[in-house]
């Protein structure tokens, strides 16, 4: 990891003084790096630092709080250090406000063009994430968020997934507003300090239905009522859509981290298939 720290310093034309590992590290190594000129920055590697830098810049252009990209190449990403250490429990309304800023972002495409997706593919660790543009939202979700797992989850789950995929046109809106998504908005990717959200990190951006982020925020946490009030009222039937959107996160965890996450996959698959949240 000291090599990563030195490389990050070199990207800024600085000398390394010291470094320490930060929490996390399941997908990428992340370091707090102290430079000889007195600065401290965050340096991380990962499957595609250049793609992540592009996502952070896209999020930042909405006015949402994200770390500034200070340097990047194919091996490392150097980011502004943001304060953290606070608890998300008291900041759900502020996160709802920040997320509303993110979701105001729109794809750089004309109304008559495909609007769901992202301009490049990328990866969660070793797991590819496909983002080819689509005009139809249920088609995008079926093809790029569910079908990609069929060969990797066993025949029983695969058959249930195929059944659910055929029903998506009846369960998801055909043309929801295409919003910029963080894409992996669980509590560990939200920095909090002084009672406010101080930054969103580790994005998995694309353009899609804003409810994807709202659903993801509740997969490992329990957002307070102020979260949805600050973002905007939930639409009727959101419980079923939340289950469908959380299913993708559960499938990603199953493939990355193993059978521990199979009950979570089964839970959301059953909920989506039965038409409940």
Short mmCIF file of C-alpha atoms in Angstrom, two decimals:
data_model
loop_
_atom_site.label_atom_id
_atom_site.label_comp_id
_atom_site.label_asym_id
_atom_site.label_seq_id
_atom_site.Cartn_x
_atom_site.Cartn_y
_atom_site.Cartn_z
CA UNK A 1 0.00 0.00 0.00
CA UNK A 2 2.98 2.31 0.47
CA UNK A 3 3.49 2.05 -3.30
CA UNK A 4 -0.06 3.34 -3.82
CA UNK A 5 0.60 6.20 -1.39
CA UNK A 6 3.80 7.19 -3.22
CA UNK A 7 2.05 7.00 -6.57
CA UNK A 8 -0.75 9.27 -5.35
CA UNK A 9 1.77 11.82 -4.10
CA UNK A 10 3.60 11.69 -7.43
CA UNK A 11 0.38 12.46 -9.31
CA UNK A 12 0.29 15.76 -7.42
CA UNK A 13 4.00 16.44 -7.90
CA UNK A 14 4.50 16.11 -4.14
CA UNK A 15 6.54 13.99 -1.74
CA UNK A 16 5.03 11.40 0.58
CA UNK A 17 5.39 11.98 4.31
CA UNK A 18 3.09 9.32 5.79
CA UNK A 19 -0.08 7.36 5.15
CA UNK A 20 -2.70 5.23 6.86
CA UNK A 21 -5.37 2.84 5.61
CA UNK A 22 -8.97 4.01 5.72
CA UNK A 23 -12.02 1.88 6.46
CA UNK A 24 -13.45 -0.27 3.70
CA UNK A 25 -11.25 -1.94 1.12
CA UNK A 26 -13.61 -4.67 -0.12
CA UNK A 27 -13.41 -3.34 -3.68
CA UNK A 28 -10.51 -0.88 -3.62
CA UNK A 29 -7.68 0.08 -1.28
CA UNK A 30 -8.19 3.55 0.17
CA UNK A 31 -5.52 5.52 1.99
CA UNK A 32 -5.27 8.81 3.85
CA UNK A 33 -1.99 10.23 2.58
CA UNK A 34 0.04 13.00 4.25
CA UNK A 35 2.26 15.02 1.96
CA UNK A 36 5.47 16.86 2.79
CA UNK A 37 3.84 20.19 1.91
CA UNK A 38 1.33 19.75 4.76
CA UNK A 39 -1.65 18.58 2.69
CA UNK A 40 -3.60 15.42 3.37
CA UNK A 41 -5.45 13.71 0.56
CA UNK A 42 -7.27 10.45 -0.11
CA UNK A 43 -5.66 8.02 -2.55
CA UNK A 44 -7.42 4.92 -3.84
CA UNK A 45 -7.05 2.37 -6.59
CA UNK A 46 -9.85 0.18 -7.89
CA UNK A 47 -11.10 -1.37 -11.12
CA UNK A 48 -11.17 1.94 -13.05
CA UNK A 49 -9.98 5.15 -11.34
CA UNK A 50 -10.54 7.20 -14.50
CA UNK A 51 -14.21 6.13 -14.71
CA UNK A 52 -14.72 6.90 -11.02
CA UNK A 53 -13.18 10.35 -11.44
CA UNK A 54 -15.62 11.04 -14.27
CA UNK A 55 -18.55 9.98 -12.09
CA UNK A 56 -17.46 12.22 -9.20
CA UNK A 57 -17.14 15.18 -11.54
CA UNK A 58 -20.63 14.48 -12.91
CA UNK A 59 -22.05 14.37 -9.39
CA UNK A 60 -20.20 17.56 -8.47
CA UNK A 61 -21.65 19.46 -11.40
CA UNK A 62 -25.11 19.09 -9.85
CA UNK A 63 -23.94 20.98 -6.76
CA UNK A 64 -23.95 17.87 -4.59
CA UNK A 65 -21.13 17.54 -2.06
CA UNK A 66 -18.43 15.19 -3.35
CA UNK A 67 -14.64 15.17 -2.99
CA UNK A 68 -12.80 17.12 -5.69
CA UNK A 69 -10.70 15.06 -8.05
CA UNK A 70 -7.10 16.25 -7.58
CA UNK A 71 -5.32 13.73 -9.78
CA UNK A 72 -6.02 10.51 -11.62
CA UNK A 73 -4.49 7.94 -13.94
CA UNK A 74 -5.24 4.30 -14.72
CA UNK A 75 -3.72 3.14 -11.42
CA UNK A 76 -4.84 5.64 -8.80
CA UNK A 77 -7.33 8.37 -7.94
CA UNK A 78 -6.37 11.28 -5.67
CA UNK A 79 -9.26 13.03 -3.93
CA UNK A 80 -9.84 15.96 -1.65
CA UNK A 81 -9.97 14.89 1.99
CA UNK A 82 -13.42 15.55 3.47
CA UNK A 83 -14.27 15.44 7.18
CA UNK A 84 -16.24 12.41 8.34
CA UNK A 85 -16.88 10.33 11.44
CA UNK A 86 -20.43 11.53 12.15
CA UNK A 87 -23.50 9.31 12.31
CA UNK A 88 -25.98 9.16 9.45
CA UNK A 89 -28.87 8.55 11.84
CA UNK A 90 -29.49 12.26 12.41
CA UNK A 91 -28.79 13.37 8.85
CA UNK A 92 -31.40 11.62 6.75
CA UNK A 93 -33.20 14.86 5.80
CA UNK A 94 -29.91 16.39 4.67
CA UNK A 95 -29.13 13.29 2.61
CA UNK A 96 -32.57 13.58 0.99
CA UNK A 97 -31.77 17.18 0.06
CA UNK A 98 -28.35 16.27 -1.35
CA UNK A 99 -29.81 13.37 -3.30
CA UNK A 100 -32.46 15.64 -4.83
CA UNK A 101 -29.59 17.75 -6.19
CA UNK A 102 -27.99 14.67 -7.73
CA UNK A 103 -31.26 13.57 -9.31
CA UNK A 104 -31.67 16.96 -10.98
CA UNK A 105 -28.83 15.89 -13.30
CA UNK A 106 -30.02 14.91 -16.77
CA UNK A 107 -28.34 12.86 -19.52
CA UNK A 108 -26.51 14.90 -22.17
CA UNK A 109 -28.78 13.59 -24.92
CA UNK A 110 -31.74 14.87 -26.94
CA UNK A 111 -35.26 13.88 -25.95
CA UNK A 112 -35.58 11.56 -28.93
CA UNK A 113 -32.45 9.56 -28.04
CA UNK A 114 -31.96 6.68 -25.64
CA UNK A 115 -31.58 8.16 -22.18
CA UNK A 116 -31.05 5.30 -19.70
CA UNK A 117 -27.47 4.16 -19.17
CA UNK A 118 -23.98 5.65 -19.09
CA UNK A 119 -21.36 6.40 -21.72
CA UNK A 120 -18.99 3.63 -20.54
CA UNK A 121 -19.12 0.27 -18.81
CA UNK A 122 -17.20 -0.19 -15.56
CA UNK A 123 -16.99 -2.72 -12.73
CA UNK A 124 -17.69 -3.49 -9.10
CA UNK A 125 -14.36 -5.15 -8.31
CA UNK A 126 -14.13 -8.03 -10.78
CA UNK A 127 -17.84 -7.81 -11.61
CA UNK A 128 -18.60 -5.99 -14.91
CA UNK A 129 -21.38 -3.39 -14.92
CA UNK A 130 -22.94 -2.89 -18.36
CA UNK A 131 -24.54 0.45 -19.22
CA UNK A 132 -25.40 0.49 -22.95
CA UNK A 133 -28.00 3.19 -23.62
CA UNK A 134 -31.67 2.21 -23.83
CA UNK A 135 -34.90 4.08 -24.53
CA UNK A 136 -37.04 1.76 -22.41
CA UNK A 137 -36.36 1.59 -18.66
CA UNK A 138 -37.72 -1.95 -17.97
CA UNK A 139 -35.64 -3.18 -20.91
CA UNK A 140 -32.51 -1.53 -19.48
CA UNK A 141 -33.11 -3.03 -16.05
CA UNK A 142 -33.85 -6.51 -17.39
CA UNK A 143 -30.85 -6.60 -19.73
CA UNK A 144 -28.14 -4.85 -17.72
CA UNK A 145 -29.12 -5.35 -14.08
CA UNK A 146 -30.76 -8.81 -13.99
CA UNK A 147 -29.98 -10.90 -17.09
CA UNK A 148 -26.23 -10.46 -16.58
CA UNK A 149 -26.49 -12.64 -13.45
CA UNK A 150 -28.42 -15.57 -14.92
CA UNK A 151 -25.37 -17.75 -15.58
CA UNK A 152 -23.91 -17.17 -12.12
CA UNK A 153 -26.68 -17.80 -9.58
CA UNK A 154 -27.83 -21.39 -10.12
CA UNK A 155 -30.74 -22.72 -12.12
CA UNK A 156 -33.48 -22.15 -9.51
CA UNK A 157 -32.70 -18.47 -8.97
CA UNK A 158 -32.12 -18.01 -12.70
CA UNK A 159 -35.59 -19.32 -13.52
CA UNK A 160 -37.17 -16.96 -10.98
CA UNK A 161 -35.18 -14.06 -12.38
CA UNK A 162 -36.31 -14.87 -15.92
CA UNK A 163 -39.93 -14.92 -14.77
CA UNK A 164 -39.51 -11.55 -13.06
CA UNK A 165 -37.78 -10.08 -16.12
CA UNK A 166 -40.78 -10.93 -18.28
CA UNK A 167 -43.02 -9.04 -15.84
CA UNK A 168 -40.91 -5.87 -15.62
CA UNK A 169 -42.92 -3.94 -18.24
CA UNK A 170 -45.90 -4.25 -15.88
CA UNK A 171 -43.92 -3.44 -12.72
CA UNK A 172 -41.61 -0.58 -13.74
CA UNK A 173 -42.44 2.67 -15.56
CA UNK A 174 -41.57 2.60 -19.25
CA UNK A 175 -40.14 6.13 -19.47
CA UNK A 176 -39.47 7.64 -16.04
CA UNK A 177 -37.51 10.89 -15.91
CA UNK A 178 -33.86 9.95 -16.52
CA UNK A 179 -32.06 11.20 -13.40
CA UNK A 180 -28.37 11.06 -12.59
CA UNK A 181 -27.93 8.24 -10.06
CA UNK A 182 -25.22 7.73 -7.47
CA UNK A 183 -25.87 4.05 -8.05
CA UNK A 184 -24.48 2.58 -4.81
CA UNK A 185 -26.01 4.79 -2.15
CA UNK A 186 -25.71 2.81 1.07
CA UNK A 187 -24.62 4.34 4.38
CA UNK A 188 -20.95 3.46 3.96
CA UNK A 189 -20.77 5.71 0.90
CA UNK A 190 -22.13 8.77 2.72
CA UNK A 191 -19.69 10.89 4.73
CA UNK A 192 -21.14 12.82 7.68
CA UNK A 193 -19.59 15.56 9.82
CA UNK A 194 -21.02 18.22 12.14
CA UNK A 195 -24.55 16.94 11.71
CA UNK A 196 -24.56 17.23 7.91
CA UNK A 197 -23.66 15.16 4.87
CA UNK A 198 -20.07 16.13 4.07
CA UNK A 199 -19.68 14.06 0.92
CA UNK A 200 -20.91 11.24 -1.30
CA UNK A 201 -18.20 8.77 -2.29
CA UNK A 202 -17.66 5.54 -4.28
CA UNK A 203 -20.31 6.17 -6.97
CA UNK A 204 -21.61 3.75 -9.59
CA UNK A 205 -23.25 6.39 -11.77
CA UNK A 206 -25.69 6.06 -14.63
CA UNK A 207 -28.95 7.71 -15.69
CA UNK A 208 -32.16 6.02 -14.64
CA UNK A 209 -35.18 6.04 -12.35
CA UNK A 210 -34.47 8.13 -9.23
CA UNK A 211 -36.13 5.47 -7.06
CA UNK A 212 -33.04 3.27 -7.56
CA UNK A 213 -31.06 5.45 -5.12
CA UNK A 214 -34.00 5.77 -2.73
CA UNK A 215 -34.30 1.99 -2.64
CA UNK A 216 -30.58 1.41 -2.21
CA UNK A 217 -30.43 3.79 0.76
CA UNK A 218 -32.72 1.42 2.65
CA UNK A 219 -31.13 -1.93 1.85
CA UNK A 220 -28.76 -1.90 4.85
CA UNK A 221 -30.13 1.13 6.76
CA UNK A 222 -33.48 2.50 7.87
CA UNK A 223 -33.90 6.00 6.42
CA UNK A 224 -35.88 8.31 8.66
CA UNK A 225 -39.12 9.83 7.38
CA UNK A 226 -37.33 13.13 6.84
CA UNK A 227 -35.26 11.53 4.08
CA UNK A 228 -38.20 11.06 1.74
CA UNK A 229 -39.82 14.33 2.78
CA UNK A 230 -36.66 16.22 1.80
CA UNK A 231 -36.26 14.40 -1.50
CA UNK A 232 -39.90 14.43 -2.54
CA UNK A 233 -43.02 12.33 -1.97
CA UNK A 234 -42.89 8.65 -2.86
CA UNK A 235 -45.08 7.50 -5.73
CA UNK A 236 -47.74 4.80 -5.39
CA UNK A 237 -46.43 1.25 -5.75
CA UNK A 238 -42.88 2.14 -4.79
CA UNK A 239 -42.58 -0.86 -2.47
CA UNK A 240 -42.51 -3.34 -5.35
CA UNK A 241 -40.10 -1.20 -7.36
CA UNK A 242 -37.84 -0.85 -4.34
CA UNK A 243 -37.67 -4.66 -4.07
CA UNK A 244 -36.73 -4.92 -7.77
CA UNK A 245 -34.02 -2.29 -7.44
CA UNK A 246 -32.62 -3.74 -4.21
CA UNK A 247 -32.48 -7.14 -5.88
CA UNK A 248 -29.67 -5.93 -8.14
CA UNK A 249 -27.56 -4.84 -5.17
CA UNK A 250 -28.21 -8.19 -3.48
CA UNK A 251 -27.17 -10.07 -6.64
CA UNK A 252 -23.95 -8.06 -6.87
CA UNK A 253 -23.14 -8.89 -3.24
CA UNK A 254 -23.93 -12.57 -3.81
CA UNK A 255 -21.46 -12.76 -6.69
CA UNK A 256 -18.76 -10.70 -5.00
CA UNK A 257 -18.95 -11.99 -1.44
CA UNK A 258 -20.61 -15.39 -1.63
CA UNK A 259 -23.53 -17.43 -0.31
CA UNK A 260 -24.01 -15.26 2.80
CA UNK A 261 -26.04 -12.95 0.59
CA UNK A 262 -28.24 -15.62 -0.98
CA UNK A 263 -31.06 -15.13 1.61
CA UNK A 264 -31.06 -11.40 0.76
CA UNK A 265 -31.40 -12.22 -2.94
CA UNK A 266 -34.21 -14.65 -2.20
CA UNK A 267 -35.99 -12.11 0.00
CA UNK A 268 -36.07 -9.37 -2.64
CA UNK A 269 -36.78 -11.79 -5.47
CA UNK A 270 -39.75 -13.22 -3.61
CA UNK A 271 -40.99 -9.73 -2.65
CA UNK A 272 -40.73 -8.46 -6.22
CA UNK A 273 -42.34 -11.59 -7.67
CA UNK A 274 -45.21 -11.46 -5.20
CA UNK A 275 -45.76 -7.75 -5.83
CA UNK A 276 -44.86 -6.53 -2.35
CA UNK A 277 -42.01 -4.45 -0.86
#
